[in-house]
Amino acid sequence: MIALKSSYLGVSKFINEHQGDSSVWFDMTFDERFEEIRTWKNKTVMDLSKELYEALGRVIPNEDDTSPPKDSDDKRKAGRPKRSSSSQPATKHHDEKRHVSGSKTEKPVADWNEEELLKLAEALGELLEGRRTRRYLFEEEKDRFYRRYEDLGGNNPVGVAISRARYLMDSYEFIYAYNERAEATNSLSWFELAPADRGAIAKKVSRLHRNFNGLGTVDAELFDAVDEVDAVLRQKLNETKRKTYKPPTDTASGSSRYSLVEIFQRLQQQRDAEKAKDEELMHQLFGRSERA
């Protein structure tokens, strides 16, 4: 039971640091979660499935939700004065702590204007190199990233900034992979697609992979800002093109994380074929009207 409680509280703390989004934890692979757990330096912690975590959440109170029991009149010793309101400051501090840690009802996205996102993009240089070989982040990388973000004038708290940085890197990598595939097949690149088409793809992708929830907010300027930072790394690492860590192929489905690019490539080809048919039909109708 001690191991289960330690595991639940550790995972719960990680999720709370990422605005209560449990997908940030459970969308990681087993190896990624294992590496994150190792950084906690608690040998009693073990990996939990989502079902077990939710079951434990119904019986184990979160540390932030626990409070000292109140004294009752019948249990108070004779002659002991009733506890005064001196506990109010502690309660106030407790409420402030809960507010800072964030909850599912908070919407930090409202703080991410274009200027803030560009600051975040510039600070990604502290994270993108490690991203070549793994998806998890070391604590020292998070610290360097957030110091850089603050130096640039960033105003969002560390947990929110790191969470948004993950989404931004995922979106950048998806668009980069999409553009590579489009170039190889002489098709439209991501930002050459009509906004409606990009929106439909972003909606579809975010449903299948929550990591791409921010895909629709990455415009050409923001993508170029991240790519400029990554280009410096490509030159430093002597890469001819961007290298992205890809999780192992899911043998059950026969697809990997970025196989969606090829799926949407086929959809784009189908749309191109339909457009060609429409143009041919219009040509036939136009030709008939001229002859008439």
C-alpha positions as a printed Julia matrix, in Angstrom:
292×3 Matrix{Float64}:
   0.0    0.0     0.0
   2.91   2.34    0.72
   4.24   1.84   -2.8
   0.82   2.44   -4.34
   0.31   5.62   -2.33
   3.8    6.94   -3.18
   3.22   6.13   -6.84
  -0.19   7.81   -6.91
   1.03  10.97   -5.16
   4.08  11.2    -7.44
   2.03  10.87  -10.62
  -0.62  13.22   -9.24
   2.02  15.87   -8.53
   3.42  15.54  -12.06
  -0.05  15.91  -13.58
  -0.86  18.94  -11.4
   2.37  20.59  -12.59
   0.99  20.23  -16.13
  -2.33  21.93  -15.44
  -4.12  18.76  -14.43
  -3.86  17.23  -17.91
  -3.41  13.52  -17.23
  -2.73  12.83  -20.91
   0.69  14.47  -20.52
   1.62  11.49  -18.31
  -0.35   8.61  -19.8
   0.42   9.49  -23.44
   4.1    8.91  -22.72
   5.57   5.49  -23.43
   6.5    3.15  -20.58
  10.19   3.98  -21.07
   9.49   7.72  -20.93
   7.48   7.38  -17.72
  10.17   5.15  -16.23
  12.87   7.74  -16.94
  10.73  10.48  -15.39
  10.12   8.34  -12.28
  13.87   7.81  -11.91
  14.34  11.56  -11.53
  12.04  11.53   -8.47
  14.63   9.44   -6.56
  11.98   7.43   -4.73
  12.5    3.68   -4.96
   8.97   2.91   -3.78
   7.37   4.53   -6.84
   6.22   2.26   -9.63
   4.45   2.84  -12.93
   0.64   2.91  -12.76
  -1.88   2.25  -15.47
  -4.52   4.92  -16.03
  -7.23   2.63  -14.63
  -5.26   1.92  -11.44
  -4.38   5.6   -11.02
  -8.04   6.62  -11.27
  -9.05   3.86   -8.84
  -6.43   5.01   -6.32
  -7.64   8.58   -6.73
 -10.98   7.53   -5.28
  -9.43   6.18   -2.06
  -6.2    8.17   -1.57
  -6.6   11.89   -0.84
  -4.25  14.25   -2.62
  -1.7   15.85   -0.29
  -2.9   19.3    -1.3
  -6.44  18.4    -0.25
  -5.55  17.19    3.23
  -5.92  19.54    6.19
  -5.47  19.11    9.95
  -8.62  17.89   11.73
 -10.65  20.49   13.55
 -10.88  20.37   17.33
 -14.32  19.5    18.63
 -15.69  20.82   21.93
 -16.29  17.35   23.35
 -12.67  16.24   22.7
 -11.0   19.42   23.95
  -9.28  19.02   27.28
 -10.7   20.92   30.23
  -9.15  24.34   30.63
  -7.7   24.43   27.1
  -8.87  27.55   25.3
 -10.68  27.17   22.02
  -8.37  27.46   19.02
  -8.42  31.01   17.78
  -8.53  32.28   14.23
  -4.73  32.13   14.06
  -5.12  29.21   11.65
  -6.63  31.52    9.04
  -3.27  32.65    7.61
  -2.33  29.0     7.08
  -5.64  28.45    5.29
  -4.99  31.48    3.15
  -1.53  30.17    2.29
  -3.08  26.79    1.49
  -5.56  28.42   -0.9
  -2.8   30.44   -2.55
  -0.74  27.28   -3.0
  -3.66  25.53   -4.67
  -4.21  28.5    -6.94
  -0.57  28.59   -8.03
  -0.43  24.85   -8.68
  -3.27  25.2   -11.14
  -6.46  23.23  -11.75
  -8.53  21.98  -14.64
 -10.75  25.05  -14.44
  -7.89  27.47  -15.08
  -7.25  28.57  -18.65
  -3.61  29.61  -18.97
  -4.0   29.6   -22.76
  -5.51  33.07  -22.41
  -2.04  34.3   -21.38
  -0.44  33.01  -24.58
  -0.57  35.9   -26.99
   1.6   35.96  -30.09
   4.45  37.75  -28.33
   4.52  35.19  -25.5
   4.55  32.28  -27.96
   7.49  33.79  -29.84
   9.42  34.1   -26.57
   8.63  30.47  -25.88
   9.83  29.49  -29.35
  13.15  31.26  -28.84
  13.68  29.5   -25.51
  13.16  26.05  -27.09
  16.85  25.91  -27.96
  17.36  24.49  -24.45
  15.08  21.52  -25.21
  15.35  20.68  -28.9
  18.74  18.94  -28.78
  17.62  16.36  -26.25
  14.46  15.91  -28.3
  16.56  14.17  -30.96
  16.86  11.01  -28.86
  13.99  11.08  -26.33
  10.64  12.65  -25.58
  11.03  13.15  -21.82
  12.79  16.18  -20.33
  15.49  16.22  -17.67
  15.01  18.6   -14.75
  18.15  20.55  -15.64
  16.78  21.04  -19.17
  13.53  22.38  -17.75
  15.47  24.75  -15.5
  17.64  26.08  -18.35
  14.61  26.45  -20.59
  12.6   28.39  -18.02
  15.51  30.68  -17.11
  15.91  31.49  -20.79
  12.16  32.06  -21.14
  12.19  34.44  -18.15
  15.24  36.27  -19.52
  13.24  36.91  -22.69
  10.45  38.45  -20.59
   8.11  35.46  -20.4
   5.33  35.83  -17.84
   3.78  32.37  -17.53
   4.62  30.03  -14.6
   7.08  27.2   -15.11
   4.54  24.35  -15.25
   2.41  26.13  -17.84
   5.45  27.12  -19.92
   6.85  23.59  -20.04
   3.46  22.11  -20.91
   2.99  24.58  -23.76
   6.57  23.97  -24.91
   5.77  20.26  -25.32
   2.74  21.07  -27.46
   4.74  23.54  -29.52
   7.55  21.04  -30.18
   5.04  18.34  -31.15
   3.27  20.71  -33.53
   6.53  21.92  -35.06
   7.71  18.35  -35.64
   4.4   17.36  -37.22
   4.43  20.31  -39.62
   8.1   19.71  -40.45
   7.39  16.05  -41.24
   4.3   17.01  -43.24
   6.28  19.49  -45.33
   9.0   16.93  -46.01
   6.42  14.47  -47.27
   4.71  17.16  -49.33
   8.01  18.14  -50.96
   8.79  14.51  -51.82
   5.41  14.11  -53.54
   5.29  17.58  -55.12
   2.2   18.48  -53.08
   1.11  21.52  -51.12
   3.05  22.22  -47.94
   1.26  22.77  -44.64
   0.89  26.53  -44.88
  -0.01  26.33  -48.58
  -3.13  24.39  -47.63
  -6.36  26.34  -47.29
  -7.07  27.36  -43.67
 -10.17  25.16  -43.68
  -8.1   22.13  -44.72
  -5.47  22.83  -42.05
  -8.21  23.22  -39.48
  -9.82  19.91  -40.43
  -6.49  18.1   -40.24
  -5.56  19.73  -36.92
  -8.93  18.73  -35.45
  -8.53  15.15  -36.64
  -4.95  14.87  -35.39
  -5.7   16.36  -31.97
  -8.44  13.79  -31.46
  -6.06  10.92  -32.19
  -3.05  12.4   -30.35
  -3.62  15.0   -27.61
  -0.02  16.1   -28.02
  -1.15  17.94  -31.15
  -3.79  20.04  -29.37
  -1.8   23.19  -30.16
  -1.4   22.42  -33.85
  -4.05  24.89  -34.94
  -2.37  27.8   -33.11
   1.02  27.41  -34.83
   1.1   29.88  -37.7
   3.86  30.37  -40.27
   5.65  33.02  -38.19
   5.75  30.83  -35.08
   6.86  27.79  -37.09
   9.67  29.81  -38.71
  10.78  31.06  -35.28
  11.14  27.49  -33.98
  12.77  26.35  -37.22
  15.32  29.15  -36.99
  16.32  27.98  -33.51
  16.42  24.37  -34.71
  18.51  25.35  -37.75
  21.26  26.54  -35.41
  21.23  23.1   -33.8
  21.24  21.37  -37.18
  24.39  23.27  -38.1
  25.96  22.57  -34.7
  25.19  18.83  -34.94
  26.14  18.66  -38.63
  22.66  17.51  -39.68
  21.54  17.87  -43.27
  17.92  17.98  -42.14
  15.93  17.99  -38.93
  16.08  14.75  -36.94
  13.12  13.92  -34.73
  12.81  11.17  -32.17
  10.07   8.76  -33.21
   8.62   6.21  -30.78
   8.69   2.54  -31.85
   6.03   1.45  -34.31
   2.87   0.18  -32.71
   2.87  -3.42  -33.91
  -0.81  -3.78  -33.09
  -1.88  -1.02  -35.43
   1.1   -1.14  -37.76
   1.48   2.62  -37.53
   3.76   5.08  -35.8
   3.28   8.58  -34.49
   3.85  10.38  -37.78
   2.09   7.89  -40.06
  -0.76  10.43  -39.9
   1.23  12.56  -42.31
   0.9    9.9   -44.99
  -2.79   9.44  -44.21
  -3.47  13.11  -44.77
  -1.23  13.08  -47.8
  -3.56  10.53  -49.36
  -6.55  12.67  -48.38
  -4.91  15.64  -50.06
  -4.33  13.62  -53.22
  -7.99  12.61  -53.19
  -9.0   16.26  -52.9
  -6.68  17.15  -55.77
  -8.27  14.43  -57.89
 -11.76  15.69  -57.05
 -10.69  19.24  -57.9
  -9.36  18.06  -61.25
 -12.68  16.38  -62.0
 -14.55  19.58  -61.11
 -12.28  21.61  -63.38
 -12.82  19.14  -66.19
 -16.58  19.35  -65.71
 -16.46  23.16  -65.73
 -14.36  23.05  -68.87
 -16.91  20.82  -70.56
 -19.78  23.07  -69.49
 -17.89  26.19  -70.53
 -17.06  24.64  -73.89
 -20.71  23.75  -74.45
 -21.85  27.27  -73.6
 -19.36  28.73  -76.09
 -20.56  26.41  -78.86
 -24.15  27.31  -78.03
